[in-house]
Short mmCIF file of N, CA and C in Angstrom, two decimals:
data_model
loop_
_atom_site.label_atom_id
_atom_site.label_comp_id
_atom_site.label_asym_id
_atom_site.label_seq_id
_atom_site.Cartn_x
_atom_site.Cartn_y
_atom_site.Cartn_z
N LEU F 69 0.84 -1.19 0.00
CA LEU F 69 0.00 0.00 0.00
C LEU F 69 0.87 1.24 0.00
N LEU F 70 0.48 2.23 -0.74
CA LEU F 70 1.18 3.51 -0.72
C LEU F 70 0.35 4.50 0.06
N TRP F 71 1.02 5.45 0.67
CA TRP F 71 0.31 6.49 1.41
C TRP F 71 1.00 7.81 1.15
N ASN F 72 0.34 8.89 1.51
CA ASN F 72 0.87 10.21 1.18
C ASN F 72 1.51 10.93 2.37
N ALA F 73 1.82 10.25 3.43
CA ALA F 73 2.48 10.87 4.58
C ALA F 73 3.93 11.15 4.22
N LYS F 74 4.35 12.37 4.45
CA LYS F 74 5.72 12.78 4.12
C LYS F 74 6.56 13.07 5.36
N CYS F 75 5.90 13.36 6.50
CA CYS F 75 6.61 13.71 7.72
C CYS F 75 5.78 13.29 8.94
N PHE F 76 6.39 13.40 10.12
CA PHE F 76 5.74 13.00 11.37
C PHE F 76 4.37 13.65 11.55
N GLU F 77 4.28 14.93 11.22
CA GLU F 77 3.02 15.66 11.41
C GLU F 77 1.89 15.15 10.52
N ASP F 78 2.22 14.47 9.42
CA ASP F 78 1.20 13.92 8.52
C ASP F 78 0.56 12.64 9.05
N VAL F 79 1.18 12.01 10.03
CA VAL F 79 0.69 10.72 10.54
C VAL F 79 -0.42 10.99 11.56
N LYS F 80 -1.65 10.83 11.09
CA LYS F 80 -2.84 11.08 11.89
C LYS F 80 -3.67 9.80 11.97
N PRO F 81 -4.59 9.72 12.91
CA PRO F 81 -5.45 8.52 13.00
C PRO F 81 -6.14 8.18 11.68
N SER F 82 -6.60 9.19 10.96
CA SER F 82 -7.33 8.92 9.72
C SER F 82 -6.46 8.26 8.66
N ILE F 83 -5.18 8.62 8.62
CA ILE F 83 -4.29 8.05 7.61
C ILE F 83 -3.91 6.60 7.94
N LEU F 84 -3.99 6.24 9.21
CA LEU F 84 -3.65 4.88 9.64
C LEU F 84 -4.87 4.01 9.89
N SER F 85 -6.06 4.52 9.67
CA SER F 85 -7.29 3.79 10.02
C SER F 85 -7.41 2.45 9.30
N LEU F 86 -6.87 2.32 8.11
CA LEU F 86 -6.94 1.06 7.37
C LEU F 86 -6.32 -0.09 8.17
N PHE F 87 -5.24 0.19 8.88
CA PHE F 87 -4.56 -0.85 9.64
C PHE F 87 -5.44 -1.44 10.75
N SER F 88 -6.35 -0.65 11.28
CA SER F 88 -7.22 -1.16 12.35
C SER F 88 -8.37 -2.00 11.80
N LEU F 89 -8.52 -2.05 10.48
CA LEU F 89 -9.59 -2.82 9.85
C LEU F 89 -9.13 -4.17 9.30
N LEU F 90 -7.84 -4.42 9.30
CA LEU F 90 -7.31 -5.64 8.70
C LEU F 90 -7.73 -6.88 9.47
N SER F 91 -7.88 -7.97 8.72
CA SER F 91 -8.20 -9.24 9.33
C SER F 91 -7.25 -10.28 8.75
N PRO F 92 -6.56 -11.05 9.56
CA PRO F 92 -6.64 -11.07 11.00
C PRO F 92 -6.09 -9.78 11.60
N THR F 93 -6.53 -9.50 12.81
CA THR F 93 -6.14 -8.28 13.50
C THR F 93 -4.63 -8.26 13.72
N LEU F 94 -4.05 -7.09 13.50
CA LEU F 94 -2.63 -6.93 13.74
C LEU F 94 -2.30 -7.05 15.23
N GLU F 95 -1.13 -7.56 15.52
CA GLU F 95 -0.60 -7.52 16.88
C GLU F 95 0.17 -6.21 17.08
N ILE F 96 0.97 -5.87 16.07
CA ILE F 96 1.86 -4.73 16.17
C ILE F 96 1.85 -3.94 14.87
N LEU F 97 1.79 -2.62 15.00
CA LEU F 97 1.96 -1.72 13.86
C LEU F 97 3.22 -0.91 14.12
N LEU F 98 4.23 -1.13 13.29
CA LEU F 98 5.48 -0.40 13.40
C LEU F 98 5.37 0.90 12.62
N LEU F 99 5.73 1.99 13.25
CA LEU F 99 5.69 3.30 12.60
C LEU F 99 7.11 3.78 12.39
N GLY F 100 7.56 3.76 11.15
CA GLY F 100 8.91 4.19 10.81
C GLY F 100 8.91 5.65 10.41
N TYR F 101 9.53 6.48 11.23
CA TYR F 101 9.49 7.93 11.04
C TYR F 101 10.76 8.46 10.38
N GLY F 102 11.25 7.82 9.35
CA GLY F 102 12.47 8.28 8.68
C GLY F 102 13.64 8.15 9.65
N GLU F 103 14.42 9.20 9.76
CA GLU F 103 15.54 9.20 10.71
C GLU F 103 15.10 9.71 12.07
N PHE F 104 13.89 10.24 12.13
CA PHE F 104 13.34 10.86 13.33
C PHE F 104 12.68 9.79 14.20
N HIS F 105 12.86 9.88 15.49
CA HIS F 105 12.21 8.95 16.42
C HIS F 105 11.42 9.76 17.43
N PRO F 106 10.09 9.78 17.30
CA PRO F 106 9.27 10.57 18.22
C PRO F 106 9.26 9.97 19.63
N ASP F 107 9.33 10.83 20.61
CA ASP F 107 9.25 10.36 21.99
C ASP F 107 7.83 10.05 22.40
N ILE F 108 6.89 10.84 21.88
CA ILE F 108 5.49 10.71 22.28
C ILE F 108 4.61 10.72 21.03
N LEU F 109 3.70 9.76 20.96
CA LEU F 109 2.72 9.72 19.88
C LEU F 109 1.47 10.49 20.31
N PRO F 110 0.73 11.03 19.34
CA PRO F 110 -0.53 11.70 19.68
C PRO F 110 -1.48 10.75 20.42
N ARG F 111 -2.11 11.26 21.45
CA ARG F 111 -3.00 10.46 22.29
C ARG F 111 -4.12 9.78 21.49
N GLU F 112 -4.71 10.50 20.53
CA GLU F 112 -5.81 9.91 19.75
C GLU F 112 -5.32 8.75 18.90
N LEU F 113 -4.08 8.80 18.47
CA LEU F 113 -3.50 7.71 17.69
C LEU F 113 -3.33 6.46 18.56
N ILE F 114 -2.78 6.63 19.73
CA ILE F 114 -2.60 5.52 20.66
C ILE F 114 -3.94 4.91 21.04
N SER F 115 -4.91 5.75 21.35
CA SER F 115 -6.24 5.30 21.77
C SER F 115 -6.93 4.49 20.67
N GLN F 116 -6.85 4.97 19.44
CA GLN F 116 -7.50 4.29 18.31
C GLN F 116 -7.04 2.85 18.20
N PHE F 117 -5.76 2.62 18.35
CA PHE F 117 -5.22 1.27 18.18
C PHE F 117 -5.30 0.44 19.45
N ARG F 118 -5.19 1.06 20.58
CA ARG F 118 -5.31 0.33 21.85
C ARG F 118 -6.69 -0.31 21.95
N GLN F 119 -7.73 0.40 21.49
CA GLN F 119 -9.09 -0.13 21.54
C GLN F 119 -9.22 -1.42 20.72
N LYS F 120 -8.38 -1.56 19.70
CA LYS F 120 -8.40 -2.75 18.84
C LYS F 120 -7.40 -3.80 19.30
N GLY F 121 -6.64 -3.49 20.35
CA GLY F 121 -5.65 -4.44 20.85
C GLY F 121 -4.37 -4.47 20.04
N ILE F 122 -4.09 -3.38 19.31
CA ILE F 122 -2.90 -3.30 18.46
C ILE F 122 -1.85 -2.43 19.15
N ILE F 123 -0.63 -2.94 19.21
CA ILE F 123 0.47 -2.19 19.79
C ILE F 123 1.09 -1.30 18.72
N LEU F 124 1.27 -0.03 19.02
CA LEU F 124 1.98 0.89 18.13
C LEU F 124 3.42 0.98 18.59
N GLU F 125 4.34 0.85 17.66
CA GLU F 125 5.76 0.91 17.99
C GLU F 125 6.44 1.94 17.09
N PRO F 126 6.65 3.16 17.60
CA PRO F 126 7.34 4.18 16.80
C PRO F 126 8.85 4.00 16.86
N THR F 127 9.51 4.15 15.73
CA THR F 127 10.95 4.01 15.66
C THR F 127 11.43 4.63 14.35
N SER F 128 12.70 4.53 14.08
CA SER F 128 13.21 5.00 12.79
C SER F 128 12.76 4.04 11.69
N THR F 129 12.77 4.49 10.46
CA THR F 129 12.34 3.64 9.35
C THR F 129 13.25 2.41 9.21
N VAL F 130 14.54 2.59 9.37
CA VAL F 130 15.47 1.45 9.27
C VAL F 130 15.14 0.41 10.32
N ASN F 131 14.95 0.83 11.56
CA ASN F 131 14.62 -0.12 12.62
C ASN F 131 13.25 -0.76 12.41
N ALA F 132 12.28 0.02 11.93
CA ALA F 132 10.93 -0.52 11.68
C ALA F 132 10.98 -1.60 10.60
N ALA F 133 11.73 -1.37 9.54
CA ALA F 133 11.82 -2.37 8.46
C ALA F 133 12.49 -3.64 8.95
N SER F 134 13.55 -3.49 9.71
CA SER F 134 14.27 -4.65 10.25
C SER F 134 13.38 -5.45 11.21
N THR F 135 12.72 -4.74 12.12
CA THR F 135 11.84 -5.39 13.09
C THR F 135 10.67 -6.07 12.39
N PHE F 136 10.12 -5.44 11.36
CA PHE F 136 9.04 -6.04 10.58
C PHE F 136 9.50 -7.39 10.01
N ASN F 137 10.67 -7.42 9.41
CA ASN F 137 11.16 -8.65 8.80
C ASN F 137 11.33 -9.76 9.83
N ILE F 138 11.84 -9.42 11.00
CA ILE F 138 12.03 -10.42 12.06
C ILE F 138 10.68 -10.96 12.54
N LEU F 139 9.75 -10.05 12.88
CA LEU F 139 8.44 -10.47 13.40
C LEU F 139 7.64 -11.22 12.34
N ASN F 140 7.70 -10.77 11.11
CA ASN F 140 7.00 -11.45 10.03
C ASN F 140 7.57 -12.85 9.82
N GLY F 141 8.88 -12.98 9.94
CA GLY F 141 9.53 -14.29 9.82
C GLY F 141 9.10 -15.25 10.93
N GLU F 142 8.72 -14.69 12.07
CA GLU F 142 8.22 -15.50 13.19
C GLU F 142 6.74 -15.84 13.03
N GLY F 143 6.11 -15.33 11.96
CA GLY F 143 4.70 -15.61 11.73
C GLY F 143 3.76 -14.71 12.50
N ARG F 144 4.26 -13.60 13.02
CA ARG F 144 3.43 -12.66 13.79
C ARG F 144 2.59 -11.81 12.83
N ASN F 145 1.44 -11.34 13.31
CA ASN F 145 0.57 -10.44 12.54
C ASN F 145 1.09 -9.02 12.75
N VAL F 146 1.90 -8.56 11.81
CA VAL F 146 2.59 -7.28 11.94
C VAL F 146 2.48 -6.50 10.63
N ALA F 147 2.47 -5.19 10.75
CA ALA F 147 2.48 -4.31 9.58
C ALA F 147 3.41 -3.14 9.89
N ALA F 148 3.84 -2.44 8.85
CA ALA F 148 4.71 -1.29 9.03
C ALA F 148 4.22 -0.14 8.16
N ALA F 149 4.17 1.03 8.75
CA ALA F 149 3.89 2.27 8.02
C ALA F 149 5.19 3.07 8.07
N LEU F 150 5.79 3.26 6.89
CA LEU F 150 7.15 3.79 6.84
C LEU F 150 7.21 5.13 6.09
N LEU F 151 7.86 6.09 6.72
CA LEU F 151 8.19 7.35 6.04
C LEU F 151 9.53 7.14 5.36
N THR F 152 9.72 7.80 4.23
CA THR F 152 10.98 7.64 3.51
C THR F 152 12.11 8.35 4.22
N LEU F 153 13.31 7.87 3.98
CA LEU F 153 14.50 8.52 4.52
C LEU F 153 14.84 9.70 3.63
N LYS F 154 15.36 10.76 4.24
CA LYS F 154 15.72 11.94 3.43
C LYS F 154 17.15 11.88 3.00
#
C-alpha cells in the first residue's frame, strides 16, 4: 500500500485507520518515522489502536523495516507504516 504521509506531522489517526480494519487483527503496527524517532505519539492515535488491541511501535524507518522482517519471519501479525529517509 502507498500512502501520502511525508513527515511526522502527517501521521494522523485517519491516515492509519486502514490498519485497524485488517483481518486477522494486527498484533503490532510499526511506525517508521524516517531518521526521526518521536518520543510521544498523539493520544488519539494511541487510543484508536489500543481499543483494537494493536500495539503501536514508533521508531526510525530502518529499525521498523528490520523489526518487521524479524516479526513477520516468526509468523506474527505485523504491519509497518514507513516514512521515507531523506
